Every structure is written in structure tokens, then in C-alpha cells.
């Protein structure tokens, strides 16, 4: 898909295509449409990230809270968004042993109790061994630092999803 | 539901219950959770509206763009959110004649071409005769004035949905 095609979309089509670049936050794609025309694909991405960065702290936490758990019950039930389902499956999170699943559920619960938002990680850049290790590490971080790390992961996920939609010319993180 | 119950919810439960107070914008409920505890039901509503009012213009337009058309194809297909389906059906928009549907589709298209967002109206406070009349009237407004009118309608819809969730003590608009 080239940038002329993106710039020609009405807002319904744009939200249909880009509505889940930020997980379960079509509002963000719907807001970014106001900034068209986009000069190129990086410019489109820049507007997604600028909108996120301009949100108040509660809004950034809100984005995180719209993300599902990694290896949570929704993955097993198949009720994730198609993007999340693909990403988590690709990282091998469908094939965990019962003990691994239990360990992750316990870490997820401790993380959420501590920070008030779920653990967010670009699963496609990770794997089933790294996920619990990274979760345990980030669980020990300070809240402000952890919010910033988590928002960086949101952007990595968004960049990978944009790259899928826009073709391989778009550099991956 | 009383305010103690609301204040006891973790963010998953809160987003499940309040995620569609603002149509297809669970991000907003997820952000509002940061402001708990709420002193009463009006206080909860105040935080929803304050978050909306603090968004940049593009974000407010984004909220509008997450709304479906009134009497559009999604209503006939039954693919609206349950809240929208109920509201539009209750206003009699399922029972339009072919000519009335065509007229509304034409007005909706003109409105969207003019303003870059869909016509938003609290359908429960309207009916099948008033909807096209109001649409035709607002089509003639200036853009800034129309955005403000539309955001007031978003808040009326939100207030009615909160009232449904929280019980009849909560005054309706």
C-alpha cells in the first residue's frame, strides 16, 4: 500500500484499516486521520506516536489497559484481536506447559497489582523463554520508568503492525 | 450499582462495564480508572467529560469518527454495539421506509463530506421524524459550532449510558 492510497481513504476506511495499530484504540487512528495528507509512511507513524505522547498520563495508562494479558485466558479462548492472536501465537505462547502458564499468570497478576496496568511487550520481538524473564525484571522497576518502557513497547507493536499493513519498505524496529 | 462497587473494580472489570460509555472508545474508560476513587456518580461522569474536553481537536473528532451512522447499514445488519443497536431501534430507525432510509443515507453522506466526521445525535432523545430534520439543520452550521454540538451529543449519550449502568438515581439529561 503506498501513501497515495492511504491519503485517498475516507475516515471509515482509514479506521477499518488502521484502527488496531494501537491495540483496541480505534480512537487514535480516527484522530490521526485529521492530519492527512501524510507525506510518507514515516510521517503517518509520526502522527500516531505524537498523538500518544500528547495524551495526559491517565490516557497513556488507558492505552496500556486496553491491552490483553500475554498468555492470558483470551489467548486460549481465541478471543484476542486477530493481531494479538497472531503475535502471541508467533512468540510460542500457545504452546506453554501448564507450569509456564501458571508462572506467567502469577507474574501478570503481581505486575497489574503493582502498576495498575497490564504487562505490555512486543511479543514478536520476544519468545516464550524471554517473556517471563522480562516480566520478572520489569516488575522490579520504578513506576515512572516502567510506564515509559511500556509505552515504548506500544510503539514497537504499532510500528510492526504498520509495517504489516504498508509493506516491507517500512523499516521494522 | 453504588459508588463503592464502582470504586472496588479492578481496571479489567471497570473497562468491561464502562468501556462503551463513549462509543467504541474503551481507552476513555481505561483512562478514567486512574482517577478513582470517585466520590459519587456525578464525579465519575465528570471525569469522563473532563478527559474528552482535554483532548486536542483531532482527538474529539476521533471520538465522533468512532460512532456509527444513524440508520446506516450496520443497524440493518445488526453489527452495531449493543448500546447503539438499542438506542437506534428505540428511536424507530429500524422501521423506516425505503424512501426515508435513502433520504437519511444521502444526508449522512453530505454531512460526512462536509465535516469529516459522522452525524452524532442522542437517538434516545429523538425519533424517526426528528432525526432527518435535525441532520438537515446541522448540515448548514459552521464547522466549529457543529463540532461543539456533536460533542454535546456524545456527552448526552454517555450520560444516558451511565444512567443505565448506575441506576435511576442518576439524573438523565
XYZ file of C-alpha atoms in Angstrom, chain A residues 32-152:
121
model
C -4.717 10.711 13.153
C -6.945 10.909 10.045
C -7.302 14.642 10.833
C -3.588 15.080 9.996
C -3.781 13.808 6.387
C -2.321 14.117 3.817
C 0.731 12.192 5.015
C 3.964 12.847 3.151
C 5.189 9.263 3.566
C 4.852 6.210 5.762
C 7.190 7.511 8.472
C 5.067 10.674 8.603
C 1.954 8.559 9.228
C 3.717 6.735 12.060
C 4.953 10.014 13.492
C 1.365 11.245 13.845
C 0.300 8.075 15.682
C 3.155 8.483 18.150
C 2.681 12.248 18.530
C -0.958 11.695 19.492
C 0.053 9.148 22.111
C 2.819 11.351 23.517
C 0.428 14.303 23.846
C -2.057 12.342 25.974
C -2.133 13.005 29.701
C -0.635 10.316 31.922
C -4.071 8.791 32.516
C -4.570 8.473 28.741
C -1.259 6.666 28.311
C -2.176 4.320 31.158
C -5.554 3.916 29.415
C -3.817 2.684 26.247
C -1.929 0.080 28.282
C -5.153 -1.047 29.988
C -6.698 -1.774 26.576
C -4.002 -4.438 26.000
C -4.687 -8.092 26.832
C -2.500 -10.190 29.112
C 0.324 -12.111 27.480
C -0.544 -15.814 27.564
C -3.781 -14.977 29.386
C -7.162 -16.705 29.135
C -8.148 -14.744 25.988
C -5.281 -16.328 24.048
C -6.507 -19.827 24.901
C -10.122 -18.880 24.147
C -9.130 -17.249 20.828
C -10.919 -14.013 21.724
C -7.956 -11.683 21.254
C -7.864 -9.232 18.337
C -6.503 -11.014 15.225
C -3.256 -9.031 15.504
C -2.681 -10.015 19.151
C -3.605 -13.619 18.495
C -1.024 -13.807 15.693
C 1.668 -12.030 17.689
C 1.264 -14.097 20.845
C 0.996 -17.351 18.896
C 4.083 -16.443 16.884
C 6.042 -15.990 20.114
C 5.105 -19.557 21.087
C 2.765 -18.526 23.904
C 0.106 -21.025 22.763
C 2.499 -23.889 23.485
C 3.371 -23.210 27.114
C 3.307 -26.009 29.635
C 0.766 -25.765 32.460
C 3.592 -24.761 34.803
C 4.792 -21.998 32.455
C 1.234 -20.671 32.075
C 0.736 -20.640 35.817
C 4.032 -18.826 36.371
C 3.081 -16.149 33.800
C -0.420 -15.742 35.260
C 1.125 -15.180 38.669
C 3.651 -12.647 37.348
C 0.927 -10.839 35.335
C -1.232 -10.564 38.459
C 1.638 -9.188 40.550
C 2.552 -6.705 37.793
C -1.047 -5.440 37.496
C -1.424 -5.121 41.263
C 1.791 -3.144 41.425
C 1.368 -0.790 38.420
C -2.382 -0.650 37.688
C -1.932 -1.653 34.054
C -1.065 -4.920 32.293
C 2.415 -6.011 31.218
C 2.853 -4.910 27.588
C 5.635 -6.307 25.419
C 6.121 -6.549 21.645
C 5.699 -10.344 21.596
C 7.047 -10.630 18.041
C 10.422 -9.401 19.250
C 10.411 -11.895 22.127
C 9.815 -15.593 22.762
C 8.433 -17.930 25.400
C 11.649 -18.030 27.421
C 12.234 -14.263 27.304
C 8.674 -13.176 28.214
C 8.649 -14.350 31.873
C 12.263 -13.244 32.349
C 11.459 -9.730 31.083
C 8.248 -9.611 33.121
C 10.116 -10.514 36.308
C 12.751 -7.879 35.544
C 10.267 -5.083 34.812
C 8.234 -5.940 37.906
C 11.143 -4.550 39.936
C 11.293 -1.159 38.104
C 10.039 2.164 39.397
C 6.569 3.133 38.203
C 7.532 6.164 36.065
C 10.331 4.226 34.394
C 8.045 1.253 33.796
C 5.303 3.406 32.235
C 7.866 4.793 29.832
C 9.180 1.299 28.949
C 5.629 0.052 28.398
C 4.773 2.989 26.090
C 7.903 2.215 24.064
